[in-house]
Amino acid sequence: MFGVIDLPTYLAGLVLIVLLPGPNSLYVLSVAARRGVRAGYTAAAGVWCGDTVLMTLSAAGVASLLQANAVLFGIVKYAGAGYLTWLAIGMMRTAWSMWRTRREKTVEDAVSAAGAVERPFRRAFVVSLFNPKAILFFVAFFVQFVSESNPVVGFVTLGVLAQLASVLYLSALIFGGSRLAAAFRRRRTLSAGATSAAGALFLGFAVKLSLASV
């Protein structure tokens, strides 16, 4: 149906994959917790656009090119790891600023000042794009469920279902993060600590990506 075979198995696997924590979902949660629902959805839109580009590239054969060219894979991999490291450093600097000024102004003011120069859509979009393993994953996972008789429609169907699952999951994170924002505004130390933890996790994602192989 619609170029897809064994749809129930695909949906079961998709749920498990979507629920796995990654830099995209963590960034969306972080933005929602610091800046609210609207900014959270702005970041989520960057993730969805980035994933759409990766799915399109995967269907177009870029995954095969990355698998065959270790140099190209390395360039994309280290560029992505570098960007994640840059984001982590930015989060830690923001956390330090919150802690240092906790007696001078409210956390809400500190977060607003830090977020004034942040562009959630662009950051989330770039985080999504600079992940060569995601391109390889889309091919490796999707190809198992695409019918040989209608592969184009199959890829599109699987991609749409993946995006719908992402919308539901990120929406849950956004509204959960907006509730955390209220607690962050009341507890200055909690806000700085949570931002530091997010930065540390991003460093972990950067290390993991830099060690990835084809």
mmCIF file of N, CA and C in Angstrom, residues 29-137:
data_model
loop_
_atom_site.group_PDB
_atom_site.id
_atom_site.type_symbol
_atom_site.label_atom_id
_atom_site.label_comp_id
_atom_site.label_asym_id
_atom_site.label_seq_id
_atom_site.Cartn_x
_atom_site.Cartn_y
_atom_site.Cartn_z
ATOM 1 N N LEU A 29 13.889 20.959 23.103
ATOM 2 C CA LEU A 29 13.477 21.012 24.504
ATOM 3 C C LEU A 29 14.147 22.174 25.225
ATOM 4 N N SER A 30 15.438 22.370 24.950
ATOM 5 C CA SER A 30 16.179 23.452 25.594
ATOM 6 C C SER A 30 15.610 24.818 25.229
ATOM 7 N N VAL A 31 15.297 25.013 23.953
ATOM 8 C CA VAL A 31 14.745 26.289 23.495
ATOM 9 C C VAL A 31 13.372 26.539 24.117
ATOM 10 N N ALA A 32 12.529 25.497 24.137
ATOM 11 C CA ALA A 32 11.191 25.646 24.708
ATOM 12 C C ALA A 32 11.262 25.969 26.198
ATOM 13 N N ALA A 33 12.204 25.343 26.895
ATOM 14 C CA ALA A 33 12.335 25.573 28.329
ATOM 15 C C ALA A 33 12.842 26.979 28.625
ATOM 16 N N ARG A 34 13.674 27.508 27.725
ATOM 17 C CA ARG A 34 14.240 28.826 27.970
ATOM 18 C C ARG A 34 13.395 29.956 27.424
ATOM 19 N N ARG A 35 12.681 29.705 26.301
ATOM 20 C CA ARG A 35 12.043 30.816 25.608
ATOM 21 C C ARG A 35 10.567 30.620 25.309
ATOM 22 N N GLY A 36 10.022 29.452 25.641
ATOM 23 C CA GLY A 36 8.596 29.260 25.492
ATOM 24 C C GLY A 36 8.180 28.454 24.270
ATOM 25 N N VAL A 37 6.863 28.274 24.132
ATOM 26 C CA VAL A 37 6.295 27.402 23.102
ATOM 27 C C VAL A 37 6.602 27.907 21.689
ATOM 28 N N ARG A 38 6.426 29.186 21.459
ATOM 29 C CA ARG A 38 6.619 29.721 20.110
ATOM 30 C C ARG A 38 8.042 29.484 19.614
ATOM 31 N N ALA A 39 9.032 29.797 20.458
ATOM 32 C CA ALA A 39 10.423 29.576 20.064
ATOM 33 C C ALA A 39 10.708 28.088 19.908
ATOM 34 N N GLY A 40 10.059 27.267 20.738
ATOM 35 C CA GLY A 40 10.236 25.823 20.619
ATOM 36 C C GLY A 40 9.779 25.307 19.269
ATOM 37 N N TYR A 41 8.627 25.796 18.807
ATOM 38 C CA TYR A 41 8.147 25.365 17.488
ATOM 39 C C TYR A 41 9.001 25.937 16.356
ATOM 40 N N THR A 42 9.603 27.088 16.576
ATOM 41 C CA THR A 42 10.523 27.630 15.574
ATOM 42 C C THR A 42 11.720 26.702 15.407
ATOM 43 N N ALA A 43 12.256 26.231 16.539
ATOM 44 C CA ALA A 43 13.361 25.278 16.484
ATOM 45 C C ALA A 43 12.915 23.960 15.862
ATOM 46 N N ALA A 44 11.719 23.503 16.237
ATOM 47 C CA ALA A 44 11.207 22.245 15.690
ATOM 48 C C ALA A 44 11.045 22.336 14.174
ATOM 49 N N ALA A 45 10.628 23.495 13.679
ATOM 50 C CA ALA A 45 10.495 23.679 12.229
ATOM 51 C C ALA A 45 11.845 23.511 11.545
ATOM 52 N N GLY A 46 12.906 23.973 12.196
ATOM 53 C CA GLY A 46 14.242 23.778 11.648
ATOM 54 C C GLY A 46 14.600 22.305 11.559
ATOM 55 N N VAL A 47 14.216 21.548 12.585
ATOM 56 C CA VAL A 47 14.458 20.101 12.580
ATOM 57 C C VAL A 47 13.695 19.433 11.448
ATOM 58 N N TRP A 48 12.419 19.780 11.298
ATOM 59 C CA TRP A 48 11.600 19.153 10.257
ATOM 60 C C TRP A 48 12.118 19.482 8.866
ATOM 61 N N CYS A 49 12.526 20.717 8.661
ATOM 62 C CA CYS A 49 13.074 21.089 7.353
ATOM 63 C C CYS A 49 14.392 20.366 7.094
ATOM 64 N N GLY A 50 15.232 20.297 8.126
ATOM 65 C CA GLY A 50 16.500 19.596 7.976
ATOM 66 C C GLY A 50 16.304 18.126 7.667
ATOM 67 N N ASP A 51 15.383 17.479 8.374
ATOM 68 C CA ASP A 51 15.111 16.063 8.119
ATOM 69 C C ASP A 51 14.547 15.840 6.721
ATOM 70 N N THR A 52 13.724 16.771 6.260
ATOM 71 C CA THR A 52 13.173 16.656 4.905
ATOM 72 C C THR A 52 14.288 16.707 3.870
ATOM 73 N N VAL A 53 15.237 17.612 4.075
ATOM 74 C CA VAL A 53 16.378 17.702 3.160
ATOM 75 C C VAL A 53 17.178 16.395 3.181
ATOM 76 N N LEU A 54 17.423 15.854 4.388
ATOM 77 C CA LEU A 54 18.193 14.618 4.495
ATOM 78 C C LEU A 54 17.474 13.448 3.831
ATOM 79 N N MET A 55 16.158 13.369 4.010
ATOM 80 C CA MET A 55 15.405 12.294 3.365
ATOM 81 C C MET A 55 15.487 12.406 1.849
ATOM 82 N N THR A 56 15.405 13.634 1.353
ATOM 83 C CA THR A 56 15.482 13.851 -0.092
ATOM 84 C C THR A 56 16.858 13.470 -0.619
ATOM 85 N N LEU A 57 17.901 13.872 0.107
ATOM 86 C CA LEU A 57 19.263 13.525 -0.297
ATOM 87 C C LEU A 57 19.478 12.016 -0.271
ATOM 88 N N SER A 58 18.910 11.383 0.741
ATOM 89 C CA SER A 58 19.037 9.928 0.845
ATOM 90 C C SER A 58 18.400 9.243 -0.357
ATOM 91 N N ALA A 59 17.197 9.666 -0.697
ATOM 92 C CA ALA A 59 16.495 9.081 -1.848
ATOM 93 C C ALA A 59 17.229 9.368 -3.151
ATOM 94 N N ALA A 60 17.956 10.496 -3.189
ATOM 95 C CA ALA A 60 18.670 10.878 -4.410
ATOM 96 C C ALA A 60 20.009 10.168 -4.552
ATOM 97 N N GLY A 61 20.426 9.419 -3.541
ATOM 98 C CA GLY A 61 21.662 8.650 -3.659
ATOM 99 C C GLY A 61 22.866 9.246 -2.966
ATOM 100 N N VAL A 62 22.691 10.325 -2.212
ATOM 101 C CA VAL A 62 23.831 10.939 -1.520
ATOM 102 C C VAL A 62 24.394 9.996 -0.465
ATOM 103 N N ALA A 63 23.543 9.171 0.124
ATOM 104 C CA ALA A 63 24.016 8.221 1.134
ATOM 105 C C ALA A 63 25.059 7.279 0.560
ATOM 106 N N SER A 64 24.821 6.819 -0.677
ATOM 107 C CA SER A 64 25.787 5.932 -1.326
ATOM 108 C C SER A 64 27.111 6.648 -1.558
ATOM 109 N N LEU A 65 27.038 7.938 -1.894
ATOM 110 C CA LEU A 65 28.253 8.727 -2.109
ATOM 111 C C LEU A 65 29.048 8.854 -0.813
ATOM 112 N N LEU A 66 28.359 9.095 0.293
ATOM 113 C CA LEU A 66 29.043 9.207 1.577
ATOM 114 C C LEU A 66 29.676 7.879 1.979
ATOM 115 N N GLN A 67 28.982 6.784 1.704
ATOM 116 C CA GLN A 67 29.522 5.476 2.037
ATOM 117 C C GLN A 67 30.765 5.152 1.219
ATOM 118 N N ALA A 68 30.790 5.618 -0.014
ATOM 119 C CA ALA A 68 31.900 5.298 -0.907
ATOM 120 C C ALA A 68 33.085 6.243 -0.746
ATOM 121 N N ASN A 69 32.872 7.426 -0.213
ATOM 122 C CA ASN A 69 33.927 8.431 -0.114
ATOM 123 C C ASN A 69 34.199 8.757 1.360
ATOM 124 N N ALA A 70 35.250 8.164 1.906
ATOM 125 C CA ALA A 70 35.573 8.358 3.318
ATOM 126 C C ALA A 70 35.962 9.797 3.620
ATOM 127 N N VAL A 71 36.607 10.467 2.655
ATOM 128 C CA VAL A 71 37.029 11.853 2.873
ATOM 129 C C VAL A 71 35.812 12.763 3.008
ATOM 130 N N LEU A 72 34.850 12.598 2.098
ATOM 131 C CA LEU A 72 33.642 13.411 2.150
ATOM 132 C C LEU A 72 32.870 13.151 3.433
ATOM 133 N N PHE A 73 32.771 11.885 3.802
ATOM 134 C CA PHE A 73 32.087 11.534 5.053
ATOM 135 C C PHE A 73 32.772 12.203 6.249
ATOM 136 N N GLY A 74 34.109 12.169 6.245
ATOM 137 C CA GLY A 74 34.864 12.784 7.334
ATOM 138 C C GLY A 74 34.652 14.286 7.413
ATOM 139 N N ILE A 75 34.601 14.949 6.258
ATOM 140 C CA ILE A 75 34.394 16.399 6.241
ATOM 141 C C ILE A 75 33.048 16.762 6.864
ATOM 142 N N VAL A 76 31.997 16.068 6.434
ATOM 143 C CA VAL A 76 30.663 16.343 6.967
ATOM 144 C C VAL A 76 30.601 15.991 8.451
ATOM 145 N N LYS A 77 31.225 14.873 8.812
ATOM 146 C CA LYS A 77 31.199 14.412 10.203
ATOM 147 C C LYS A 77 31.868 15.422 11.134
ATOM 148 N N TYR A 78 33.064 15.858 10.791
ATOM 149 C CA TYR A 78 33.788 16.769 11.683
ATOM 150 C C TYR A 78 33.184 18.179 11.670
ATOM 151 N N ALA A 79 32.597 18.557 10.552
ATOM 152 C CA ALA A 79 31.899 19.845 10.527
ATOM 153 C C ALA A 79 30.711 19.809 11.484
ATOM 154 N N GLY A 80 29.976 18.705 11.466
ATOM 155 C CA GLY A 80 28.853 18.558 12.377
ATOM 156 C C GLY A 80 29.286 18.523 13.827
ATOM 157 N N ALA A 81 30.365 17.786 14.113
ATOM 158 C CA ALA A 81 30.871 17.716 15.487
ATOM 159 C C ALA A 81 31.337 19.091 15.964
ATOM 160 N N GLY A 82 31.972 19.838 15.070
ATOM 161 C CA GLY A 82 32.431 21.181 15.428
ATOM 162 C C GLY A 82 31.268 22.113 15.738
ATOM 163 N N TYR A 83 30.201 21.995 14.951
ATOM 164 C CA TYR A 83 29.042 22.860 15.191
ATOM 165 C C TYR A 83 28.365 22.510 16.518
ATOM 166 N N LEU A 84 28.254 21.230 16.831
ATOM 167 C CA LEU A 84 27.670 20.823 18.097
ATOM 168 C C LEU A 84 28.518 21.324 19.274
ATOM 169 N N THR A 85 29.841 21.279 19.094
ATOM 170 C CA THR A 85 30.734 21.791 20.143
ATOM 171 C C THR A 85 30.534 23.285 20.343
ATOM 172 N N TRP A 86 30.381 24.008 19.236
ATOM 173 C CA TRP A 86 30.153 25.455 19.317
ATOM 174 C C TRP A 86 28.848 25.758 20.056
ATOM 175 N N LEU A 87 27.802 24.989 19.768
ATOM 176 C CA LEU A 87 26.533 25.169 20.471
ATOM 177 C C LEU A 87 26.699 24.870 21.965
ATOM 178 N N ALA A 88 27.451 23.819 22.279
ATOM 179 C CA ALA A 88 27.657 23.451 23.682
ATOM 180 C C ALA A 88 28.371 24.561 24.437
ATOM 181 N N ILE A 89 29.391 25.127 23.812
ATOM 182 C CA ILE A 89 30.124 26.216 24.458
ATOM 183 C C ILE A 89 29.203 27.411 24.676
ATOM 184 N N GLY A 90 28.363 27.710 23.695
ATOM 185 C CA GLY A 90 27.421 28.816 23.835
ATOM 186 C C GLY A 90 26.456 28.596 24.989
ATOM 187 N N MET A 91 25.956 27.364 25.134
ATOM 188 C CA MET A 91 25.043 27.058 26.239
ATOM 189 C C MET A 91 25.742 27.219 27.587
ATOM 190 N N MET A 92 26.980 26.761 27.671
ATOM 191 C CA MET A 92 27.711 26.862 28.934
ATOM 192 C C MET A 92 28.028 28.318 29.277
ATOM 193 N N ARG A 93 28.323 29.110 28.275
ATOM 194 C CA ARG A 93 28.549 30.539 28.526
ATOM 195 C C ARG A 93 27.261 31.203 29.021
ATOM 196 N N THR A 94 26.127 30.818 28.423
ATOM 197 C CA THR A 94 24.846 31.354 28.877
ATOM 198 C C THR A 94 24.569 30.951 30.321
ATOM 199 N N ALA A 95 24.863 29.689 30.638
ATOM 200 C CA ALA A 95 24.651 29.211 32.006
ATOM 201 C C ALA A 95 25.525 29.984 32.990
ATOM 202 N N TRP A 96 26.777 30.240 32.612
ATOM 203 C CA TRP A 96 27.670 30.991 33.485
ATOM 204 C C TRP A 96 27.159 32.419 33.686
ATOM 205 N N SER A 97 26.640 33.006 32.623
ATOM 206 C CA SER A 97 26.102 34.355 32.727
ATOM 207 C C SER A 97 24.896 34.382 33.667
ATOM 208 N N MET A 98 24.024 33.356 33.578
ATOM 209 C CA MET A 98 22.877 33.265 34.483
ATOM 210 C C MET A 98 23.340 33.173 35.930
ATOM 211 N N TRP A 99 24.348 32.321 36.171
ATOM 212 C CA TRP A 99 24.829 32.136 37.531
ATOM 213 C C TRP A 99 25.485 33.400 38.068
ATOM 214 N N ARG A 100 26.303 34.034 37.230
ATOM 215 C CA ARG A 100 27.064 35.203 37.669
ATOM 216 C C ARG A 100 26.156 36.382 37.980
ATOM 217 N N THR A 101 25.038 36.512 37.247
ATOM 218 C CA THR A 101 24.157 37.670 37.423
ATOM 219 C C THR A 101 22.897 37.341 38.201
ATOM 220 N N ARG A 102 22.905 36.194 38.889
ATOM 221 C CA ARG A 102 21.685 35.746 39.559
ATOM 222 C C ARG A 102 21.213 36.719 40.629
ATOM 223 N N ARG A 103 22.113 37.516 41.188
ATOM 224 C CA ARG A 103 21.717 38.471 42.229
ATOM 225 C C ARG A 103 21.452 39.863 41.664
ATOM 226 N N GLU A 104 21.736 40.023 40.377
ATOM 227 C CA GLU A 104 21.581 41.344 39.778
ATOM 228 C C GLU A 104 20.299 41.484 38.983
ATOM 229 N N LYS A 105 19.813 40.394 38.433
ATOM 230 C CA LYS A 105 18.577 40.428 37.659
ATOM 231 C C LYS A 105 17.961 39.051 37.655
ATOM 232 N N THR A 106 16.750 38.956 37.232
ATOM 233 C CA THR A 106 16.057 37.678 37.258
ATOM 234 C C THR A 106 16.556 36.781 36.157
ATOM 235 N N VAL A 107 16.333 35.500 36.339
ATOM 236 C CA VAL A 107 16.721 34.540 35.319
ATOM 237 C C VAL A 107 15.974 34.792 34.026
ATOM 238 N N GLU A 108 14.723 35.205 34.135
ATOM 239 C CA GLU A 108 13.928 35.479 32.928
ATOM 240 C C GLU A 108 14.613 36.543 32.089
ATOM 241 N N ASP A 109 15.140 37.598 32.754
ATOM 242 C CA ASP A 109 15.840 38.645 32.021
ATOM 243 C C ASP A 109 17.114 38.105 31.398
ATOM 244 N N ALA A 110 17.831 37.287 32.155
ATOM 245 C CA ALA A 110 19.084 36.740 31.642
ATOM 246 C C ALA A 110 18.843 35.842 30.444
ATOM 247 N N VAL A 111 17.813 35.010 30.545
ATOM 248 C CA VAL A 111 17.486 34.121 29.434
ATOM 249 C C VAL A 111 17.042 34.926 28.219
ATOM 250 N N SER A 112 16.248 35.966 28.436
ATOM 251 C CA SER A 112 15.796 36.797 27.321
ATOM 252 C C SER A 112 16.964 37.470 26.631
ATOM 253 N N ALA A 113 17.923 37.940 27.422
ATOM 254 C CA ALA A 113 19.090 38.598 26.849
ATOM 255 C C ALA A 113 19.924 37.617 26.043
ATOM 256 N N ALA A 114 20.076 36.403 26.568
ATOM 257 C CA ALA A 114 20.845 35.394 25.843
ATOM 258 C C ALA A 114 20.128 34.958 24.577
ATOM 259 N N GLY A 115 18.782 34.869 24.651
ATOM 260 C CA GLY A 115 18.021 34.406 23.495
ATOM 261 C C GLY A 115 17.825 35.451 22.427
ATOM 262 N N ALA A 116 18.146 36.715 22.742
ATOM 263 C CA ALA A 116 17.918 37.786 21.781
ATOM 264 C C ALA A 116 18.737 37.593 20.518
ATOM 265 N N VAL A 117 19.939 36.971 20.657
ATOM 266 C CA VAL A 117 20.804 36.787 19.499
ATOM 267 C C VAL A 117 20.723 35.361 18.962
ATOM 268 N N GLU A 118 19.901 34.532 19.579
ATOM 269 C CA GLU A 118 19.784 33.142 19.150
ATOM 270 C C GLU A 118 18.762 33.028 18.030
ATOM 271 N N ARG A 119 19.077 32.178 17.056
ATOM 272 C CA ARG A 119 18.161 31.929 15.942
ATOM 273 C C ARG A 119 17.816 30.446 15.951
ATOM 274 N N PRO A 120 16.750 30.060 16.657
ATOM 275 C CA PRO A 120 16.442 28.641 16.843
ATOM 276 C C PRO A 120 16.259 27.867 15.546
ATOM 277 N N PHE A 121 15.569 28.461 14.566
ATOM 278 C CA PHE A 121 15.329 27.736 13.318
ATOM 279 C C PHE A 121 16.645 27.400 12.628
ATOM 280 N N ARG A 122 17.506 28.385 12.485
ATOM 281 C CA ARG A 122 18.763 28.170 11.774
ATOM 282 C C ARG A 122 19.647 27.163 12.496
ATOM 283 N N ARG A 123 19.730 27.285 13.805
ATOM 284 C CA ARG A 123 20.571 26.369 14.566
ATOM 285 C C ARG A 123 20.063 24.935 14.456
ATOM 286 N N ALA A 124 18.763 24.736 14.630
ATOM 287 C CA ALA A 124 18.203 23.397 14.540
ATOM 288 C C ALA A 124 18.362 22.830 13.135
ATOM 289 N N PHE A 125 18.205 23.676 12.134
ATOM 290 C CA PHE A 125 18.348 23.239 10.737
ATOM 291 C C PHE A 125 19.769 22.762 10.469
ATOM 292 N N VAL A 126 20.755 23.523 10.942
ATOM 293 C CA VAL A 126 22.155 23.161 10.716
ATOM 294 C C VAL A 126 22.518 21.898 11.489
ATOM 295 N N VAL A 127 22.038 21.785 12.723
ATOM 296 C CA VAL A 127 22.294 20.569 13.508
ATOM 297 C C VAL A 127 21.776 19.341 12.766
ATOM 298 N N SER A 128 20.609 19.459 12.152
ATOM 299 C CA SER A 128 20.030 18.343 11.409
ATOM 300 C C SER A 128 20.849 18.000 10.172
ATOM 301 N N LEU A 129 21.283 19.023 9.450
ATOM 302 C CA LEU A 129 21.981 18.785 8.192
ATOM 303 C C LEU A 129 23.360 18.166 8.388
ATOM 304 N N PHE A 130 24.100 18.628 9.397
ATOM 305 C CA PHE A 130 25.464 18.154 9.593
ATOM 306 C C PHE A 130 25.481 16.861 10.404
ATOM 307 N N ASN A 131 24.771 15.893 9.907
ATOM 308 C CA ASN A 131 24.732 14.584 10.552
ATOM 309 C C ASN A 131 24.735 13.513 9.463
ATOM 310 N N PRO A 132 25.925 13.120 8.995
ATOM 311 C CA PRO A 132 25.988 12.149 7.899
ATOM 312 C C PRO A 132 25.388 10.800 8.271
ATOM 313 N N LYS A 133 25.438 10.445 9.561
ATOM 314 C CA LYS A 133 24.853 9.173 9.974
ATOM 315 C C LYS A 133 23.345 9.158 9.768
ATOM 316 N N ALA A 134 22.717 10.346 9.853
ATOM 317 C CA ALA A 134 21.269 10.411 9.647
ATOM 318 C C ALA A 134 20.924 10.080 8.201
ATOM 319 N N ILE A 135 21.727 10.577 7.261
ATOM 320 C CA ILE A 135 21.477 10.266 5.851
ATOM 321 C C ILE A 135 21.581 8.760 5.622
ATOM 322 N N LEU A 136 22.648 8.151 6.180
ATOM 323 C CA LEU A 136 22.826 6.710 6.014
ATOM 324 C C LEU A 136 21.691 5.943 6.694
ATOM 325 N N PHE A 137 21.239 6.460 7.832
ATOM 326 C CA PHE A 137 20.164 5.795 8.555
ATOM 327 C C PHE A 137 18.879 5.778 7.736
#
